[in-house]
Short mmCIF file of C-alpha atoms and ligand atoms in Angstrom, two decimals:
data_model
loop_
_atom_site.label_atom_id
_atom_site.label_comp_id
_atom_site.label_asym_id
_atom_site.label_seq_id
_atom_site.Cartn_x
_atom_site.Cartn_y
_atom_site.Cartn_z
CA MET J 1 54.00 47.29 64.31
CA PHE J 2 57.02 46.80 66.59
CA THR J 3 59.28 44.09 65.29
CA HIS J 4 61.65 42.74 67.90
CA LYS J 5 65.20 42.80 66.62
CA PRO J 6 67.36 40.51 68.69
CA LEU J 7 70.38 42.32 70.09
CA ARG J 8 73.51 41.40 68.16
CA ARG J 9 74.96 38.96 70.67
CA PHE J 10 78.65 39.55 71.22
CA ILE J 11 80.82 36.68 72.34
CA THR J 12 83.55 37.42 74.85
CA LEU J 13 86.92 35.64 74.77
CA GLY J 14 85.98 33.75 77.92
CA GLN J 15 82.67 32.56 76.47
CA PHE J 16 84.37 31.56 73.20
CA ILE J 17 87.09 29.59 74.98
CA ILE J 18 84.48 27.69 76.99
CA GLU J 19 82.32 27.05 73.92
CA ARG J 20 85.39 25.65 72.10
CA GLN J 21 86.43 23.59 75.14
CA SER J 22 85.55 20.41 73.28
CA ASP J 23 88.18 21.23 70.64
CA PHE J 24 90.91 19.84 72.88
CA PRO J 25 89.78 16.42 74.14
CA PHE J 26 92.68 15.89 76.50
CA ALA J 27 92.21 19.19 78.26
CA LYS J 28 89.79 19.39 81.14
CA GLY J 29 89.70 23.16 81.21
CA GLU J 30 93.40 23.70 81.89
CA LEU J 31 94.15 25.15 78.45
CA SER J 32 91.01 27.29 78.67
CA ARG J 33 92.19 28.69 81.99
CA LEU J 34 95.68 29.28 80.59
CA LEU J 35 94.25 31.31 77.69
CA ARG J 36 92.06 33.18 80.18
CA ASP J 37 95.13 34.06 82.28
CA ILE J 38 96.91 35.43 79.20
CA GLY J 39 93.84 37.50 78.32
CA ILE J 40 93.79 39.02 81.80
CA ALA J 41 97.46 40.00 81.61
CA ALA J 42 96.91 41.47 78.13
CA LYS J 43 94.25 43.80 79.54
CA LEU J 44 96.61 44.97 82.30
CA VAL J 45 99.43 45.59 79.79
CA ASN J 46 97.00 47.37 77.48
CA ARG J 47 96.07 49.76 80.27
CA GLU J 48 99.71 50.76 80.78
CA VAL J 49 100.51 50.87 77.05
CA ASN J 50 97.67 53.35 76.63
CA LYS J 51 99.28 55.54 79.30
CA ALA J 52 102.81 55.10 77.93
CA GLY J 53 102.95 58.78 77.08
CA LEU J 54 103.09 59.63 80.74
CA ALA J 55 106.49 60.32 82.28
CA ASP J 56 106.22 57.73 85.03
CA ILE J 57 106.22 54.80 82.60
CA LEU J 58 108.11 56.11 79.59
CA GLY J 59 111.83 56.04 79.45
CA ASP J 60 114.58 53.50 79.89
CA MET J 61 115.04 51.44 82.99
CA GLY J 62 118.69 52.09 82.45
CA GLU J 63 119.08 48.31 82.16
CA THR J 64 119.38 46.03 79.16
CA ASN J 65 117.67 42.68 78.57
CA VAL J 66 119.34 39.44 77.49
CA GLN J 67 119.19 40.71 73.92
CA GLY J 68 121.42 43.63 74.88
CA GLU J 69 118.57 45.98 74.01
CA ASP J 70 117.57 48.95 76.19
CA GLN J 71 114.86 47.63 78.49
CA LYS J 72 111.95 50.04 78.60
CA LYS J 73 109.87 50.13 81.76
CA LEU J 74 106.92 48.75 79.79
CA ASP J 75 109.00 45.72 78.76
CA VAL J 76 109.61 44.96 82.41
CA TYR J 77 106.02 45.67 83.39
CA ALA J 78 104.59 43.47 80.62
CA ASN J 79 106.95 40.61 81.46
CA GLU J 80 105.91 40.77 85.10
CA GLN J 81 102.20 40.87 84.29
CA PHE J 82 102.26 37.80 82.06
CA ILE J 83 104.45 35.80 84.42
CA ASN J 84 102.33 36.76 87.44
CA ALA J 85 99.11 35.87 85.60
CA LEU J 86 100.55 32.50 84.58
CA ARG J 87 101.80 31.90 88.12
CA SER J 88 98.47 32.67 89.78
CA GLY J 89 96.47 30.75 87.15
CA GLY J 90 98.09 27.48 88.20
CA GLU J 91 98.20 25.88 84.73
CA CYS J 92 101.75 26.81 83.72
CA LEU J 93 104.92 24.94 84.77
CA ALA J 94 107.54 27.27 83.32
CA VAL J 95 108.01 30.25 81.01
CA ALA J 96 110.64 31.08 78.39
CA SER J 97 110.55 34.86 77.95
CA GLU J 98 112.50 37.19 75.68
CA GLU J 99 113.18 39.29 78.76
CA ASN J 100 114.86 36.51 80.75
CA GLU J 101 118.07 34.68 79.83
CA ASP J 102 117.02 31.45 81.55
CA LEU J 103 113.67 29.75 81.78
CA ILE J 104 111.42 30.78 84.67
CA GLU J 105 110.11 27.96 86.88
CA ILE J 106 106.60 28.70 88.11
CA GLU J 107 106.84 27.41 91.67
CA SER J 108 103.53 27.94 93.38
CA PRO J 109 101.19 25.67 95.39
CA VAL J 110 98.52 26.02 92.68
CA SER J 111 100.86 24.86 89.87
CA LYS J 112 101.71 21.44 91.25
CA ASN J 113 99.59 19.65 88.60
CA ALA J 114 100.28 22.10 85.81
CA LYS J 115 100.78 20.57 82.38
CA TYR J 116 101.82 23.49 80.13
CA VAL J 117 104.91 25.53 79.31
CA VAL J 118 104.69 28.97 77.70
CA CYS J 119 107.11 30.84 75.43
CA ILE J 120 106.47 34.58 75.31
CA ASP J 121 107.71 37.85 73.89
CA PRO J 122 105.87 40.07 76.37
CA LEU J 123 106.29 43.30 74.44
CA ASP J 124 107.67 43.02 70.92
CA GLY J 125 108.64 46.18 69.08
CA SER J 126 109.11 48.08 72.34
CA SER J 127 111.56 50.45 70.64
CA ASN J 128 108.39 51.91 69.10
CA ILE J 129 106.83 52.83 72.45
CA ASP J 130 108.30 56.33 72.46
CA VAL J 131 106.97 57.09 68.98
CA ASN J 132 103.47 55.74 69.64
CA VAL J 133 103.64 52.96 67.05
CA SER J 134 101.67 49.74 67.60
CA ILE J 135 103.49 47.08 69.65
CA GLY J 136 102.55 43.55 70.58
CA THR J 137 102.76 40.42 72.71
CA ILE J 138 103.44 37.00 71.13
CA PHE J 139 102.90 33.70 72.95
CA SER J 140 103.22 29.97 72.31
CA ILE J 141 101.89 27.12 74.47
CA TYR J 142 103.11 23.51 74.67
CA ARG J 143 101.73 20.63 76.72
CA ARG J 144 104.56 18.96 78.61
CA LYS J 145 105.44 15.51 77.28
CA ALA J 146 103.67 12.77 79.28
CA ASP J 147 106.98 11.02 80.04
CA ARG J 148 108.45 14.17 81.59
CA ASN J 149 108.15 14.90 85.30
CA GLY J 150 110.04 16.69 88.04
CA ALA J 151 111.53 20.15 87.60
CA THR J 152 111.19 21.65 84.13
CA THR J 153 114.40 21.93 82.14
CA ILE J 154 115.30 23.47 78.80
CA ASP J 155 114.44 20.08 77.23
CA ASP J 156 110.76 20.88 77.87
CA PHE J 157 111.18 23.80 75.46
CA MET J 158 113.31 22.17 72.74
CA ILE J 159 110.11 21.06 70.98
CA LYS J 160 109.28 21.71 67.31
CA GLY J 161 106.61 24.29 66.53
CA THR J 162 104.38 21.55 65.13
CA GLU J 163 103.80 20.45 68.76
CA GLN J 164 102.25 23.77 69.87
CA VAL J 165 98.78 23.36 71.41
CA ALA J 166 98.02 27.07 71.13
CA ALA J 167 99.63 30.30 69.96
CA GLY J 168 98.56 33.91 69.72
CA TYR J 169 99.43 37.56 69.69
CA VAL J 170 98.07 40.77 71.15
CA ILE J 171 98.37 43.98 69.14
CA TYR J 172 98.19 47.23 71.11
CA GLY J 173 97.21 49.57 68.30
CA SER J 174 94.32 51.82 67.24
CA SER J 175 92.35 49.12 68.98
CA THR J 176 93.70 46.27 71.07
CA MET J 177 93.18 42.80 69.64
CA LEU J 178 93.97 39.29 70.80
CA VAL J 179 94.32 36.74 67.98
CA TYR J 180 94.90 33.06 68.73
CA THR J 181 94.66 29.51 67.46
CA THR J 182 94.45 26.10 69.12
CA GLY J 183 94.87 24.33 65.80
CA LYS J 184 91.22 24.70 64.78
CA GLY J 185 91.46 27.95 62.83
CA VAL J 186 92.28 31.50 63.90
CA ASN J 187 89.95 33.89 65.73
CA GLY J 188 90.39 37.57 66.58
CA PHE J 189 88.98 39.43 69.57
CA THR J 190 88.84 43.20 69.99
CA LEU J 191 89.00 44.74 73.46
CA ASP J 192 85.88 46.74 74.31
CA PRO J 193 87.19 49.16 76.94
CA SER J 194 83.65 50.04 78.03
CA ILE J 195 83.17 46.52 79.41
CA GLY J 196 86.83 45.46 79.74
CA GLU J 197 86.28 42.35 77.64
CA PHE J 198 87.84 40.97 74.46
CA CYS J 199 84.90 40.39 72.10
CA LEU J 200 84.90 38.16 68.99
CA SER J 201 85.36 40.55 66.06
CA HIS J 202 87.27 38.49 63.46
CA PRO J 203 85.92 34.92 63.40
CA ASP J 204 87.81 32.30 61.36
CA MET J 205 90.54 34.62 60.02
CA LYS J 206 92.17 33.73 56.69
CA ILE J 207 95.25 35.28 55.10
CA PRO J 208 94.58 36.06 51.40
CA GLU J 209 96.69 33.66 49.29
CA ASP J 210 98.04 36.65 47.37
CA GLY J 211 98.83 40.19 48.43
CA VAL J 212 100.41 43.36 47.13
CA ILE J 213 102.41 44.38 50.20
CA TYR J 214 105.95 43.32 50.99
CA SER J 215 107.44 44.15 54.35
CA ILE J 216 111.24 44.13 54.83
CA ASN J 217 113.91 46.50 56.15
CA GLU J 218 115.59 47.43 52.87
CA GLY J 219 118.27 49.27 54.81
CA ASN J 220 119.94 45.86 55.09
CA TYR J 221 119.79 45.29 51.31
CA THR J 222 123.56 45.07 50.79
CA HIS J 223 123.82 42.09 53.15
CA PHE J 224 120.67 40.24 52.03
CA PRO J 225 120.98 36.78 50.46
CA GLU J 226 120.83 36.96 46.65
CA GLY J 227 117.41 35.31 46.61
CA VAL J 228 115.97 38.08 48.81
CA LYS J 229 117.49 40.77 46.58
CA LYS J 230 115.87 39.05 43.57
CA TYR J 231 112.53 38.89 45.39
CA ILE J 232 112.63 42.62 46.21
CA LYS J 233 113.32 43.39 42.56
CA TYR J 234 110.45 41.05 41.59
CA CYS J 235 108.11 43.03 43.87
CA GLN J 236 109.25 46.29 42.26
CA GLU J 237 108.88 45.16 38.60
CA ASP J 238 106.14 46.79 36.52
CA ASP J 239 103.72 43.97 35.68
CA LYS J 240 100.08 44.95 35.91
CA SER J 241 98.97 41.36 35.23
CA THR J 242 100.30 40.40 38.66
CA SER J 243 99.44 43.73 40.35
CA ARG J 244 103.11 44.69 40.51
CA PRO J 245 104.87 46.82 41.60
CA TYR J 246 103.75 45.89 45.10
CA SER J 247 103.68 48.41 47.94
CA SER J 248 106.46 48.42 50.51
CA ARG J 249 105.22 48.74 54.10
CA TYR J 250 107.58 48.29 57.06
CA ILE J 251 106.40 49.38 60.49
CA GLY J 252 109.36 47.96 62.39
CA SER J 253 106.99 46.17 64.74
CA LEU J 254 106.60 42.49 63.83
CA VAL J 255 103.12 42.07 65.30
CA ALA J 256 101.83 45.18 63.49
CA ASP J 257 103.33 44.12 60.13
CA PHE J 258 102.12 40.55 60.58
CA HIS J 259 98.60 41.60 61.62
CA ARG J 260 98.24 43.88 58.59
CA ASN J 261 99.24 40.96 56.37
CA MET J 262 96.72 38.71 58.18
CA ILE J 263 93.98 41.14 57.20
CA LYS J 264 95.09 42.44 53.78
CA GLY J 265 97.52 39.81 52.56
CA GLY J 266 101.23 40.40 52.17
CA VAL J 267 104.61 38.98 53.09
CA TYR J 268 106.99 39.89 55.92
CA ILE J 269 110.64 38.94 55.52
CA TYR J 270 113.45 39.21 58.05
CA PRO J 271 116.27 37.23 56.40
CA SER J 272 119.84 36.76 57.49
CA THR J 273 121.70 40.08 57.42
CA GLY J 274 125.25 41.23 58.11
CA LYS J 275 124.32 42.16 61.68
CA SER J 276 122.10 39.10 62.19
CA PRO J 277 123.58 36.27 60.10
CA LYS J 278 121.02 33.83 61.53
CA GLY J 279 118.16 36.30 61.21
CA LYS J 280 116.98 38.58 64.02
CA LEU J 281 113.71 37.02 65.12
CA ARG J 282 113.44 34.36 67.79
CA LEU J 283 112.19 30.87 66.94
CA LEU J 284 110.47 29.95 70.21
CA TYR J 285 108.44 33.08 70.98
CA GLU J 286 108.21 34.96 67.67
CA ALA J 287 108.56 32.76 64.57
CA ASN J 288 106.88 29.57 65.83
CA PRO J 289 103.70 31.13 67.26
CA LEU J 290 103.17 33.38 64.24
CA ALA J 291 103.94 30.48 61.90
CA PHE J 292 101.27 28.35 63.65
CA ILE J 293 98.75 31.18 63.22
CA ALA J 294 99.79 31.85 59.61
CA GLU J 295 99.38 28.19 58.61
CA GLN J 296 96.05 27.89 60.43
CA ALA J 297 94.86 30.94 58.46
CA GLY J 298 95.96 29.42 55.11
CA GLY J 299 99.28 31.24 54.93
CA LYS J 300 102.85 30.00 55.09
CA ALA J 301 106.00 30.51 57.18
CA SER J 302 109.54 29.38 56.39
CA ASN J 303 113.17 30.28 56.97
CA GLY J 304 113.46 30.75 53.21
CA PHE J 305 113.91 27.03 52.60
CA ASP J 306 112.22 24.96 55.33
CA ARG J 307 108.90 25.16 57.18
CA ILE J 308 109.43 27.15 60.40
CA LEU J 309 107.34 24.71 62.45
CA GLU J 310 109.71 21.86 61.52
CA VAL J 311 112.87 23.66 62.70
CA GLN J 312 114.33 21.77 65.68
CA PRO J 313 115.02 24.28 68.51
CA GLU J 314 118.49 24.07 70.08
CA SER J 315 118.42 27.02 72.50
CA LEU J 316 115.84 29.28 74.18
CA HIS J 317 116.75 32.47 72.29
CA GLN J 318 117.65 30.86 68.97
CA ARG J 319 117.29 33.21 66.00
CA VAL J 320 115.87 32.18 62.63
CA PRO J 321 115.29 33.89 59.27
CA LEU J 322 111.53 34.46 58.78
CA PHE J 323 109.47 34.58 55.58
CA ILE J 324 105.79 34.69 56.59
CA GLY J 325 102.38 35.67 55.21
CA SER J 326 100.38 35.04 52.03
CA LYS J 327 101.05 31.53 50.74
CA ASN J 328 101.82 32.44 47.13
CA MET J 329 104.09 35.34 48.12
CA VAL J 330 106.13 33.21 50.54
CA GLU J 331 106.41 30.48 47.88
CA LYS J 332 107.68 32.99 45.29
CA ALA J 333 110.33 34.21 47.71
CA GLU J 334 111.30 30.59 48.53
CA GLU J 335 111.58 29.82 44.79
CA LEU J 336 114.05 32.69 44.34
CA MET J 337 115.94 31.68 47.49
CA ARG J 338 116.36 28.15 46.12
CA THR J 339 117.31 29.37 42.63
CA HIS J 340 119.92 31.81 43.93
CA SER J 341 121.20 30.03 47.00
CA VAL J 342 124.93 29.38 47.07
P1 P6P F 401 114.91 46.15 62.37
C1 P6P F 401 111.47 44.72 66.96
O1 P6P F 401 112.71 44.93 67.60
C2 P6P F 401 111.62 43.49 66.09
O2 P6P F 401 111.94 42.39 66.89
C3 P6P F 401 110.33 43.25 65.30
O3 P6P F 401 109.20 43.63 66.00
C4 P6P F 401 110.55 44.08 64.07
O4 P6P F 401 109.85 43.59 62.92
C5 P6P F 401 112.06 44.00 63.86
O5 P6P F 401 112.64 43.71 65.13
C6 P6P F 401 112.62 45.30 63.35
O6 P6P F 401 114.01 45.09 63.20
O7 P6P F 401 116.28 45.55 62.35
O8 P6P F 401 114.30 46.24 60.99
O9 P6P F 401 114.79 47.46 63.13
#
């Protein structure tokens, strides 16, 4: 007797976005199209990342970006792909990118009625390209304030992270995933190269409240705040009742460390250091989008004292200390920061 087994229906990113269209009452498809544009650019970047071992892409451009870091060709390529996709999609007014000192106005005939601004780190962790370690894209989307019109200015970006309408990341790793939130939970999509589509693989992602992995560059230990030093020692103490000592895992690629913690639980900390007294990571296009995702998945994100999403931005490339991941682990680190803060 043949029993018909329905094919396991996969849901593509495009189908999912459309199905969730009703999640954002004010949007009439614009946000859906914006997310679609980002997905398209991610596929183009993924194609080049997968070829990064080839001579024609690898290697320095011989230029440096606004961060003073060597700009790899892939950095430049990724930045161009996301900006071009946002320009041609017609929903984006302006972009704040890690690769550009000033904001980028999207002046195109199709963007005249655009309502959104995008903050993006087009290729985070690019120093890992040459050693074939996972790298990522991080993005954050805001709807322009209704009382704002005319040319976009930096004021359109000096908005707290609580105002984000969407945020996400792409991880170019053993598989390529796009993970995003619009404030109604977090969903993960894995790229199926055979059909060139991101397919829903991790519905309704939640960060475990506890974890046994701490992620921090202990090379900076000498210059860490006392509370961070105390937290590292707490992680290393022998206490089987709380599954300690924890494991130390530090990939040196924020998206890869963050994604592992999303799946397994854990905490990532980049505090103030001697070299980066205000922290290394950027508020607008690294900390805020990942904080939005972390909170939507039941996790937490702070600067060691205050909620990241409540930090008032004052400049495009503003740095901020970042404690992010499993709720209980972030709270333990915050407790030690408060107890040992000067
Ligand atoms: P460090 C990459 O440059 C990055 O911005 C993050 O992806 C990563 O977590 C961090 O910096 C690594 O910084 O100082 O530990 O090498």
